[in-house]
Coordinates of C-alpha atoms in Angstrom, one line a residue:
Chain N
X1 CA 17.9 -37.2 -17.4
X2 CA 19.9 -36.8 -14.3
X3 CA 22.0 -33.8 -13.7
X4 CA 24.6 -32.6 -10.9
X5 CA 25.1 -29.0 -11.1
X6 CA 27.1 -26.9 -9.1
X7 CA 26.1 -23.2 -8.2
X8 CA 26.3 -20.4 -9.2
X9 CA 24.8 -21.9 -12.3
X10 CA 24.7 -20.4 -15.9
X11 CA 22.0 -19.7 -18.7
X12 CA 23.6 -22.9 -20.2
X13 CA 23.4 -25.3 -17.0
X14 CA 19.4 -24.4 -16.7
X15 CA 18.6 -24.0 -21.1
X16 CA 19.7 -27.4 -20.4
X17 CA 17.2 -28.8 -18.3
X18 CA 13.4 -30.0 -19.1
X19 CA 10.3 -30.5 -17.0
X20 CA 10.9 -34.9 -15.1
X21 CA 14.7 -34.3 -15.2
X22 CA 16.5 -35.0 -11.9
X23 CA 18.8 -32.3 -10.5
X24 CA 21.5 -33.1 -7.7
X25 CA 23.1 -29.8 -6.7
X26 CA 26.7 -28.4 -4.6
X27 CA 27.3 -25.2 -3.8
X28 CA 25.6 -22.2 -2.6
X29 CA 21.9 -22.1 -1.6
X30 CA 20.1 -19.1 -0.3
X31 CA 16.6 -19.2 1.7
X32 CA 14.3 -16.7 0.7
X33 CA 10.6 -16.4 1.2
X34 CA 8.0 -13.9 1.5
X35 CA 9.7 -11.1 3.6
X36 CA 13.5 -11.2 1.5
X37 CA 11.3 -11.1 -1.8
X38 CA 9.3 -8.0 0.0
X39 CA 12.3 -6.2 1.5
X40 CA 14.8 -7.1 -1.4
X41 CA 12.1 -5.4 -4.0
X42 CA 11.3 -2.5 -1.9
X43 CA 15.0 -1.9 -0.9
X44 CA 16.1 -1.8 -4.7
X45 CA 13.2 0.9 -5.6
X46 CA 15.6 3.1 -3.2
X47 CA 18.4 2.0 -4.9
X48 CA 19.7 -0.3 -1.9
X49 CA 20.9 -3.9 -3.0
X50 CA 20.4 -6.8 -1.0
X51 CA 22.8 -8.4 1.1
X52 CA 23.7 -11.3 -1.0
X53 CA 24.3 -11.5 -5.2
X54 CA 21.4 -13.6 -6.4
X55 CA 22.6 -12.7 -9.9
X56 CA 23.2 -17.0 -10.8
X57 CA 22.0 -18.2 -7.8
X58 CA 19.5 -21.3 -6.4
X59 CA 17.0 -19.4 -4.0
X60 CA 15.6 -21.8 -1.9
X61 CA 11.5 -21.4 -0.5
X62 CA 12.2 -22.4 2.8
X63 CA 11.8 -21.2 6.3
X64 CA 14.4 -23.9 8.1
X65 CA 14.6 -25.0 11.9
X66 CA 18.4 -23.4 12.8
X67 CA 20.7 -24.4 15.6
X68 CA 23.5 -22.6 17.7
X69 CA 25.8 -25.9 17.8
X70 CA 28.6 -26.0 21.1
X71 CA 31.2 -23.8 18.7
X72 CA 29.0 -21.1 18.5
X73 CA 28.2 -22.1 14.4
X74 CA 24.9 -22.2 13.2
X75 CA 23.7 -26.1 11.5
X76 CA 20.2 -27.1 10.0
X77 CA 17.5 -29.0 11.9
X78 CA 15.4 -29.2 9.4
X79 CA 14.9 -27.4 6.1
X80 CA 12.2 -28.6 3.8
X81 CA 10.1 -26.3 1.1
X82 CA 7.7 -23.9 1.7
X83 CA 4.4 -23.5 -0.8
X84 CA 5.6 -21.3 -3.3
X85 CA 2.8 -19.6 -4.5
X86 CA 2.9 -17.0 -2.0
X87 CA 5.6 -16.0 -3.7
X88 CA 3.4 -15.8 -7.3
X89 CA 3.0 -12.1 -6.9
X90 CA 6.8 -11.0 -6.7
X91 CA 8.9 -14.3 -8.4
X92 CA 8.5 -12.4 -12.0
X93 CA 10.0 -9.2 -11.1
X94 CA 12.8 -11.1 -8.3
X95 CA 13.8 -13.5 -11.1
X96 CA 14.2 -10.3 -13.8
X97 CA 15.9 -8.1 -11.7
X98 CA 18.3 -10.4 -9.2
X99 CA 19.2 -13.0 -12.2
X100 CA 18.3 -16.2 -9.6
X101 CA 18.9 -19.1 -12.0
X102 CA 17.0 -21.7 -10.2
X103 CA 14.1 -21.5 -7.6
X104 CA 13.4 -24.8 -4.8
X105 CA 9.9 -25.2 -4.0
X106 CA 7.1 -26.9 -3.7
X107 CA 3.6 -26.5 -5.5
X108 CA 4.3 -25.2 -8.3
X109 CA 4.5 -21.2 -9.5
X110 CA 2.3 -19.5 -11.4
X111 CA 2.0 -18.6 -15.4
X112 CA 4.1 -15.1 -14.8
X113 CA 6.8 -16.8 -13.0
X114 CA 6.7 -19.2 -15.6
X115 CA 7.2 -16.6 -18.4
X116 CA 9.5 -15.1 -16.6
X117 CA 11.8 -18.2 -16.3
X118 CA 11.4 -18.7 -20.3
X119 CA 12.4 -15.1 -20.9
X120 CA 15.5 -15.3 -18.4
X121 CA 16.7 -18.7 -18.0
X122 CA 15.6 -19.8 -14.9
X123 CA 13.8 -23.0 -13.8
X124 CA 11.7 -24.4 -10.7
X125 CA 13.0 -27.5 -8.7
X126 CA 10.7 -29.2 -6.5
X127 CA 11.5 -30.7 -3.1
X128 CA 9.4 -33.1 -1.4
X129 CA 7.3 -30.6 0.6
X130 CA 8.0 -31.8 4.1
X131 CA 10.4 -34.0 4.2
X132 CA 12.4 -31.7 5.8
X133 CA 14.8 -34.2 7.8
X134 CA 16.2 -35.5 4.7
X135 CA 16.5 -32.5 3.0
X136 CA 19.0 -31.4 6.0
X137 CA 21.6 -34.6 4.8
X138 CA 21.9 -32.8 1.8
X139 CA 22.5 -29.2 3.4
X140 CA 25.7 -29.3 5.1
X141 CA 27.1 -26.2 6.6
X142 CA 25.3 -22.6 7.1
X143 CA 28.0 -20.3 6.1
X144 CA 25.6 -17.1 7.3
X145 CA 22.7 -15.5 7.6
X146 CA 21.5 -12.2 6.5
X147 CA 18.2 -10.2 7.6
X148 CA 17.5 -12.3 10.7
X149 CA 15.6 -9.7 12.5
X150 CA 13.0 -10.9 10.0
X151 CA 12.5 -13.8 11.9
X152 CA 14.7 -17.3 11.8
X153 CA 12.1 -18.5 9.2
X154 CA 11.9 -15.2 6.7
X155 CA 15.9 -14.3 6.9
X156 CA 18.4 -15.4 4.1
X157 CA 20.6 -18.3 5.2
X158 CA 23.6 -18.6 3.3
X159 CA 24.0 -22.6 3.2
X160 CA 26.8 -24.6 1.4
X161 CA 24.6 -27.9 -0.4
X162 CA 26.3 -31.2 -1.1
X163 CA 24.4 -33.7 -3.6
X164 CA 21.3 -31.7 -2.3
X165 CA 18.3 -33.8 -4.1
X166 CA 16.6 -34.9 -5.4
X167 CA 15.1 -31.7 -7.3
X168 CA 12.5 -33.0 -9.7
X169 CA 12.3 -30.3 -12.2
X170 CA 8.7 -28.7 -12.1
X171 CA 8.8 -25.8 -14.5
X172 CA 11.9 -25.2 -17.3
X173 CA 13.1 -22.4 -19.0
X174 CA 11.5 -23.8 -22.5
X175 CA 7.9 -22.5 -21.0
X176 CA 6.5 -25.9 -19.5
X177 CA 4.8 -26.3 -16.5
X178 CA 4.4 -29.7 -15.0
X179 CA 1.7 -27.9 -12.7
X180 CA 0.1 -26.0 -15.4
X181 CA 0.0 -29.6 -16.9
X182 CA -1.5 -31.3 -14.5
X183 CA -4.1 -28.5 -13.9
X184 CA -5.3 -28.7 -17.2
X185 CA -5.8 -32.6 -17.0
X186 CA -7.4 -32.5 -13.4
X187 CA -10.2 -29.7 -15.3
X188 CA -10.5 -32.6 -17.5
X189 CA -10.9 -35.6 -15.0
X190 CA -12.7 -33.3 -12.8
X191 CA -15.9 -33.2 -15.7
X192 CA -15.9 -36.8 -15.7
X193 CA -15.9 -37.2 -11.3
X194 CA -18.5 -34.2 -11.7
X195 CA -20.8 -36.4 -13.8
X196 CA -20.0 -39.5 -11.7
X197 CA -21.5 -37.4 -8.7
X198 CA -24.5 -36.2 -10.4
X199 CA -23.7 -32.6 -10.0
Chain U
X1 CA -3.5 -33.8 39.2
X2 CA 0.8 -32.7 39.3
X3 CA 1.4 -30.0 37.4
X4 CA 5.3 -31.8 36.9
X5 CA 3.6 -34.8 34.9
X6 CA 1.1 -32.8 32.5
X7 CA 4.6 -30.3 31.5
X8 CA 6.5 -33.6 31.1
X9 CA 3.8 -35.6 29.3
X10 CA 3.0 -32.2 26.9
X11 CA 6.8 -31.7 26.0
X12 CA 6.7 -35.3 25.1
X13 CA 3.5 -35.1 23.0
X14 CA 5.3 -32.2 21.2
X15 CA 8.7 -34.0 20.4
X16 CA 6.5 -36.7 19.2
X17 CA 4.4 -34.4 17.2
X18 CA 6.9 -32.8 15.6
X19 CA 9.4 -36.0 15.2
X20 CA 7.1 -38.5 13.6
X21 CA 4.1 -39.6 12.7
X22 CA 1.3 -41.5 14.1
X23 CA 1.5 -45.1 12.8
X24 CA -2.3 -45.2 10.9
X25 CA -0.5 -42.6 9.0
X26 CA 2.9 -44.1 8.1
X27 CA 0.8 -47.5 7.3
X28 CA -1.3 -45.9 4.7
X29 CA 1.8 -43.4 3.3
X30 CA 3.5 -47.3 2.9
X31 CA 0.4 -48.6 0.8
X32 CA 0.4 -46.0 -1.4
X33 CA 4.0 -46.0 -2.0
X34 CA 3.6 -49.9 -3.2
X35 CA 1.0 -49.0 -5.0
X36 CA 2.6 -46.1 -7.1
X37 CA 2.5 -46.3 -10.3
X38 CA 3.9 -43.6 -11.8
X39 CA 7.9 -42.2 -11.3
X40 CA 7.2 -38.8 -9.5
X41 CA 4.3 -40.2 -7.5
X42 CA 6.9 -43.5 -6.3
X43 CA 9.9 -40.2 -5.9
X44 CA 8.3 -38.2 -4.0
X45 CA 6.0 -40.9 -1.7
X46 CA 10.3 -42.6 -1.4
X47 CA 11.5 -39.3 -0.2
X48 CA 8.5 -39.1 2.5
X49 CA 9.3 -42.7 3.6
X50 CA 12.7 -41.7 4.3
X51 CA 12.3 -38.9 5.8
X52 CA 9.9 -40.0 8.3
X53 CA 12.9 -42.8 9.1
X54 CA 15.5 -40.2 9.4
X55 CA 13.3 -37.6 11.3
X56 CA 12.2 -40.5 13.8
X57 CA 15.9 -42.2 14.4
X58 CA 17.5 -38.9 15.0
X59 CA 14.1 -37.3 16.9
X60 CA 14.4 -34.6 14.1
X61 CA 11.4 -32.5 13.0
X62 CA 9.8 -33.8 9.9
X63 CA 9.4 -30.8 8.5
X64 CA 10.7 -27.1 9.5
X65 CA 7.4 -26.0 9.5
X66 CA 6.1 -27.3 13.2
X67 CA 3.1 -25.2 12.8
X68 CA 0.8 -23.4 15.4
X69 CA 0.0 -25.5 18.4
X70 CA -3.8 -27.0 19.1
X71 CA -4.7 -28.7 21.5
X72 CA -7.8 -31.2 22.7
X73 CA -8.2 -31.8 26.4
X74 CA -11.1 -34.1 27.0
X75 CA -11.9 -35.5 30.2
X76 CA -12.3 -35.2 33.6
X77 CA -11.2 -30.8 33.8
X78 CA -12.0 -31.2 37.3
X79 CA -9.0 -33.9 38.2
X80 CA -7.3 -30.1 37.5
X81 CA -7.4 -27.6 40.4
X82 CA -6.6 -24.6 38.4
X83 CA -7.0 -23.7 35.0
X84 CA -4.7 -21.1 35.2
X85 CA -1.7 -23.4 36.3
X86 CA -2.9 -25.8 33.9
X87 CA -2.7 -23.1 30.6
X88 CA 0.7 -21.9 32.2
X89 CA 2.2 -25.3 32.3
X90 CA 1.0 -26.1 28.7
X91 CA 3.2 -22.5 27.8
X92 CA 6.1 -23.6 29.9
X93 CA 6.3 -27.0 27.8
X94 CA 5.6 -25.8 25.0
X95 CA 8.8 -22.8 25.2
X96 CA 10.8 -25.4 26.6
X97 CA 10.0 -27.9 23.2
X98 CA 10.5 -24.6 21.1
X99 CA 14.3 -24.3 22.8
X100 CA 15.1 -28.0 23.0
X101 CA 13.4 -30.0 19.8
X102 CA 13.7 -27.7 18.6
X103 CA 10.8 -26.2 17.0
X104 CA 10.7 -23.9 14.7
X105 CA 9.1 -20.0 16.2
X106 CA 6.2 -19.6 14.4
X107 CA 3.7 -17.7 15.6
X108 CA 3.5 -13.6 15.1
X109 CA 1.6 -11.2 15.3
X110 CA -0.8 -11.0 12.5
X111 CA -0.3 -7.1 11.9
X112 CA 3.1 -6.1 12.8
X113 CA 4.7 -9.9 12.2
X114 CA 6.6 -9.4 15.5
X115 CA 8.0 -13.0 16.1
X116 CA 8.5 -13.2 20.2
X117 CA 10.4 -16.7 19.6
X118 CA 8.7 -19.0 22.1
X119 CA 5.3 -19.8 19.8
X120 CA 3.3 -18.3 22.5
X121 CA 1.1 -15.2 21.7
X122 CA -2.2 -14.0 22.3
X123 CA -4.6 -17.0 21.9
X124 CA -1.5 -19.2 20.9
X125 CA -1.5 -21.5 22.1
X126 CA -5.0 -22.6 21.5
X127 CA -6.7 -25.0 23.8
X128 CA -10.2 -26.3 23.2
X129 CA -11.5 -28.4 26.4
X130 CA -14.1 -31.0 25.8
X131 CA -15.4 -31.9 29.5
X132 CA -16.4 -35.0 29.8
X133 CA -17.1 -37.9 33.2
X134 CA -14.1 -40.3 32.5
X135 CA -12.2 -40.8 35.1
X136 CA -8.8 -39.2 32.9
X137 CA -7.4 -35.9 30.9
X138 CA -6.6 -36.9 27.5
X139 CA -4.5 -34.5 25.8
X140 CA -4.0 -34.2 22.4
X141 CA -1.4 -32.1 20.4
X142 CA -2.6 -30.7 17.1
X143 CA 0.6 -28.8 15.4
X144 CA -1.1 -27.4 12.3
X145 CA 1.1 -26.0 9.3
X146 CA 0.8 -23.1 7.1
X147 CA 1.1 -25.3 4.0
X148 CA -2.0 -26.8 4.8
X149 CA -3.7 -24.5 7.4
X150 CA -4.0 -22.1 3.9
X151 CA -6.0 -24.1 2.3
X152 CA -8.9 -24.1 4.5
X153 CA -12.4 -22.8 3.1
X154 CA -15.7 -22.6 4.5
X155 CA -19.2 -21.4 2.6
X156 CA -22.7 -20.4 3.9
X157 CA -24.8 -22.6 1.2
X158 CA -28.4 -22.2 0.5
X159 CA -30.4 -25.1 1.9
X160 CA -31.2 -26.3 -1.4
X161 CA -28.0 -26.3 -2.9
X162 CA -28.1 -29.6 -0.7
X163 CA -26.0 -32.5 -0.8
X164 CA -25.0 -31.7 -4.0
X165 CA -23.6 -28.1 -3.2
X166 CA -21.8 -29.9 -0.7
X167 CA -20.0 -32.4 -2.4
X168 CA -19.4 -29.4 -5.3
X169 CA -17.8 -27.3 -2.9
X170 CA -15.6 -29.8 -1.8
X171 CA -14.3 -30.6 -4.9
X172 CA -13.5 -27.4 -5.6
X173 CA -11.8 -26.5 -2.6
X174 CA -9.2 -29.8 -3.3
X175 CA -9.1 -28.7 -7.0
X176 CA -7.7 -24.9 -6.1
X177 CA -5.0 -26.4 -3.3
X178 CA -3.7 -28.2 -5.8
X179 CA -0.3 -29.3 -4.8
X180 CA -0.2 -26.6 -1.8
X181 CA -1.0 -28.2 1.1
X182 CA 1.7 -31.6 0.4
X183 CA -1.1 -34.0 -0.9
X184 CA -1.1 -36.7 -0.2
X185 CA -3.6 -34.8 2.3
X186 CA -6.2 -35.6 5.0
X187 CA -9.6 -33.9 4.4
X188 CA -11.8 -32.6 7.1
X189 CA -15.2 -31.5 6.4
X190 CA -17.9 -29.7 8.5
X191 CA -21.1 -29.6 8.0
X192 CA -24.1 -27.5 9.0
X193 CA -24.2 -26.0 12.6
X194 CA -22.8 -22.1 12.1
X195 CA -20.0 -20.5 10.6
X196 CA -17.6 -21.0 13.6
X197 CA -18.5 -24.8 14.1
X198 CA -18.3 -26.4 10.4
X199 CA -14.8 -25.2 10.6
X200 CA -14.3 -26.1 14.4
X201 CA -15.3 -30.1 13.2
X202 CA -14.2 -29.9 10.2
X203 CA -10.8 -29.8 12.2
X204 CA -11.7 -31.8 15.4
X205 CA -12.6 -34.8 12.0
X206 CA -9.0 -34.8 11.5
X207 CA -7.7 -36.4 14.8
X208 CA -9.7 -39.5 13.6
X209 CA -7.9 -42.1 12.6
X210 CA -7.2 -43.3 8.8
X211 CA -9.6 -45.1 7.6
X212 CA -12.0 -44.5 11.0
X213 CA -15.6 -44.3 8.8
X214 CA -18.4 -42.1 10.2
X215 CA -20.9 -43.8 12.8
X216 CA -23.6 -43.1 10.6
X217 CA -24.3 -44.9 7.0
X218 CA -24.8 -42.0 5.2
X219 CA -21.7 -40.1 6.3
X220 CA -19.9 -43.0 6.3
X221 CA -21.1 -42.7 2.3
X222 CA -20.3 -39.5 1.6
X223 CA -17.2 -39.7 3.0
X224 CA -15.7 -43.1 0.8
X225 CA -18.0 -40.8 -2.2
X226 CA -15.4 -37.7 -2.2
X227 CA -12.4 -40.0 -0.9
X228 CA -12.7 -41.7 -4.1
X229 CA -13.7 -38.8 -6.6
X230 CA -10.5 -36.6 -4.8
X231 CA -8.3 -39.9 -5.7
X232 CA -9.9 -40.0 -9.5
X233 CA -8.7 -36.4 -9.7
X234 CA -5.3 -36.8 -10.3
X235 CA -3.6 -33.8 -8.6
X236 CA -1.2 -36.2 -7.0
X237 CA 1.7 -35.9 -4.3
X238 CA 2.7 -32.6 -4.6
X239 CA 0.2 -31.3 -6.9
X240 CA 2.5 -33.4 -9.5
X241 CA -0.2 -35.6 -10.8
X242 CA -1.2 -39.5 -10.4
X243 CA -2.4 -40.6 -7.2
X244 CA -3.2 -40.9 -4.6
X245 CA -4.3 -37.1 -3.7
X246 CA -5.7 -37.8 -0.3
X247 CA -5.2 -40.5 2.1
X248 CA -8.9 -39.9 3.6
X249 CA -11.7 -38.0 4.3
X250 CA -13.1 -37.3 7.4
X251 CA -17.0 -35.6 7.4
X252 CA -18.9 -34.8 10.8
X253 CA -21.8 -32.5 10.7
X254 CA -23.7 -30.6 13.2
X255 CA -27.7 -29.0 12.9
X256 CA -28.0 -26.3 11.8
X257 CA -30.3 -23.3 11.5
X258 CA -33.5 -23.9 8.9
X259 CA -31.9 -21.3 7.0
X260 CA -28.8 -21.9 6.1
X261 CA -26.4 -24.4 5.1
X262 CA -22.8 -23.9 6.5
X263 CA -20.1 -26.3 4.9
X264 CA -15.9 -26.3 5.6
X265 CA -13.2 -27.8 4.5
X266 CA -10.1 -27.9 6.6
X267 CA -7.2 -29.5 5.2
X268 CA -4.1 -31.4 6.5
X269 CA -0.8 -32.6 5.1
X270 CA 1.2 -35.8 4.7
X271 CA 2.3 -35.8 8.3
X272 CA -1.3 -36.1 9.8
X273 CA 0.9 -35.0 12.6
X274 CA -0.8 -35.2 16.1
X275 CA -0.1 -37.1 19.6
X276 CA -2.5 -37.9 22.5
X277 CA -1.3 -39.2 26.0
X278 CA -4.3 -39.8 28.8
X279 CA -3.0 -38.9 32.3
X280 CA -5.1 -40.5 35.5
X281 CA -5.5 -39.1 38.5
X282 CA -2.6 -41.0 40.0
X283 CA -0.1 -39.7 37.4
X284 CA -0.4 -42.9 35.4
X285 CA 0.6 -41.6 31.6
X286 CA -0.6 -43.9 28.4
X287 CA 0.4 -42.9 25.0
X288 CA -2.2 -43.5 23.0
X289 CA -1.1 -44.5 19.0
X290 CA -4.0 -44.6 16.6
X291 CA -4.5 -47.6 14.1
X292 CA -5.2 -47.7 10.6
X293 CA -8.9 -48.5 10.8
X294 CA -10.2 -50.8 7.9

């Protein structure tokens, strides 16, 4: 199935959606990688919020190429995903306590971030790691940014999408996991390659 | 040799770096897309297509991570008359490509995380200098992402775990990157020598061209061996299964103490990103583009 969903998105927009499906989105992405899922977690624990709602939001993996246009306005160069496993330790507890609806990656997430998407209704969209040029057509302005003394790649940017895709969905809120999937069948194939070797 | 041509020729090989990739690359991303035979494998090979089109029309990056910046300078170091102005130079273009690509400010420090902006920090960038009697400077420009850089792994084997340990440990390392490092990837292995160099030629293996087989039979062997077992694995582009997983393998190997038996793995994405330009003594500049080998 193909879907074009426009953010912030709802328990029912993502229930909807199951691992293959295609996802075009509009609307409001935020970047957020390891240092806005270290600082937004630590900041809560002292009761600060972060600068942004997440609570329905898409939070984007990515650490984009910026640029101060003539005006003064900040665009995107290039804005592709980051891995997203680096993220495995603190996705879980992010996804509980911010509400983020959707996450854009690439790799894949592990099996608590995947229990934590089927418990809250959330559900990982991968993006062609890489392909970062075309991932900028869909991104269209950058309405802020937030924490950029982290760093241009590690602060939030605030971006507005347009028929940003397409987001293959990776892992749904029903508790599959095209990665997990894949894992499983490359332990299998890997017997077989193992044998083939003679080792 | 004029200090104006090398900063001119390096901000060049960075653009192109960053912008594109080299054509043994493209040609063998283009096989594999015709040969796709599964949805998300022909999706996300489609979107890499297109993106390489976009990013080289509009001298974009390909991807907004431009790495940490290698570099290989064979040749003749003595057509240089300082290897101070030389490094300074190679800083100077590489700031300016930072400002004016632009690139994306990667490095920090590895403690604090301090980012100064400009990718240049103590031993970034990183220049290894192979000396050789041509009568040139080749210089090539190695940006390396984190996506990839990650999965690197390197083991001191017993000597008899052999061959076999070897081609074990391999598999393993591709098995646990999974979709991390944006398969379709290029592998590098090193072999033997010490700890330092399996992973220094595991990485110099890379700049080889697609398809470039190993002087010698048996590497040559072992290297179509785990090309093929990789592609029978069926992690995929982007760790989302089918194939292919890698678009090569590329072994060297070194001696190495009686001892011991030092093996890494050093992995590289999709882009195979890298550009080489030789410079002659007269300021003559040749871009050099690497061919599919077959």
């Amino acid at each position: 199935m193909e879907y074009r969903l426009k953010t912030p998105l709802s328990e029912e927009d993502v229930r909807k959606l199951h691992v293959g499906d295609v996802v075009y989105l509009d609307g409001i992405v935020y970047t957020g990688r390891d240092e806005v899922h270290i600082h937004a977690l630590e900041g809560l624990k002292e009761g600060k919020k972060p600068p942004v709602d997440f609570a329905g939001s898409v939070l984007f993996h990515c650490g984009p190429i910026m640029r101060k246009n003539e005006e003064g306005n900040w665009e995107v160069v290039a804005a592709g995903p980051t891995t997203s496993s680096r993220m495995n330790s603190l996705e879980p507890e992010f996804i509980e306590k911010f509400h983020v609806r959707a996450i854009i990656g690439k790799g894949g997430m592990s099996q608590p971030t995947v229990e934590a998407m089927r418990k809250h209704g959330a559900v990982y969209l991968s993006l062609t790691g890489g392909a970062a040029a075309l991932a900028a057509r869909g991104l269209k302005t950058v309405k802020g940014v937030e924490w950029l003394e982290f760093g241009m790649p590690e602060a939030i940017w605030i971006i507005v999408a347009e028929n940003f895709g397409p987001l293959l969905v990776g892992i749904d809120s029903h508790g599959r996991s095209i990665y997990s999937d894949v894992g499983k069948s490359v332990e299998e194939k890997a017997k077989i390659v193992r044998k083939k070797l003679g080792i | 040799m004029d200090m104006k041509v090398i900063e001119e020729t390096v901000f060049r090989l960075l653009a192109d770096a960053s912008t594109g990739v080299p054509p043994d690359v493209k040609e063998a991303l283009t096989e594999a897309y015709k040969a796709a035979d599964n949805d998300m494998v022909k999706m996300n090979l489609k979107a890499i297509l297109q993106n390489i089109d976009i990013a080289m029309g509009e001298r974009r990056p390909l991807c907004q991570d431009t790495g940490v910046h290698i570099f290989f300078v064979r040749g003749n170091i003595k057509l240089l008359d300082s290897i101070s102005d030389f490094e300074e130079t190679i800083k100077n273009a590489l700031e300016r490509a930072t400002k004016e690509v632009p690139l994306r400010p990667n490095a920090v420090h590895p403690i604090t995380r301090k980012n100064p902006g400009n990718n240049i920090g103590v031993g970034l960038p990183h220049i290894n200098y192979i000396p050789t009697d041509d009568p040139w400077l080749e210089i090539t420009v190695f940006p390396k992402g984190a996506g990839s850089e990650n999965m690197s792994f390197m083991a001191m084997l017993t000597p008899s775990q052999g061959l076999k340990g070897i081609k074990n440990f391999v598999l393993d390392c591709v098995i646990k990157s999974g979709g991390k490092p944006c398969p379709p990837t290029i592998i590098g292995i090193g072999i033997g020598g010490t700890s330092d160099i399996a992973m220094h030629i595991a990485k110099e293996s890379l700049l080889r061209p697609i398809g470039d087989r190993h002087p010698e039979k048996d590497m040559a062997k072992l290297e179509e061996e785990l090309l093929n077992a990789i592609n029978e694995l069926g992690i995929g582009p982007m760790g989302m299964g089918g194939s292919p997983t890698t678009l090569d393998v590329h072994v060297e190997y070194a001696y190495c103490h009686t001892a011991s038996l030092p093996i890494a793995v050093n992995t590289q994405c999709w882009t195979g990103r890298k550009a080489t330009a030789r410079i002659r003594e007269s300021g003559e500049v040749e871009y050099i583009k690497p061919e599919r080998r077959r």
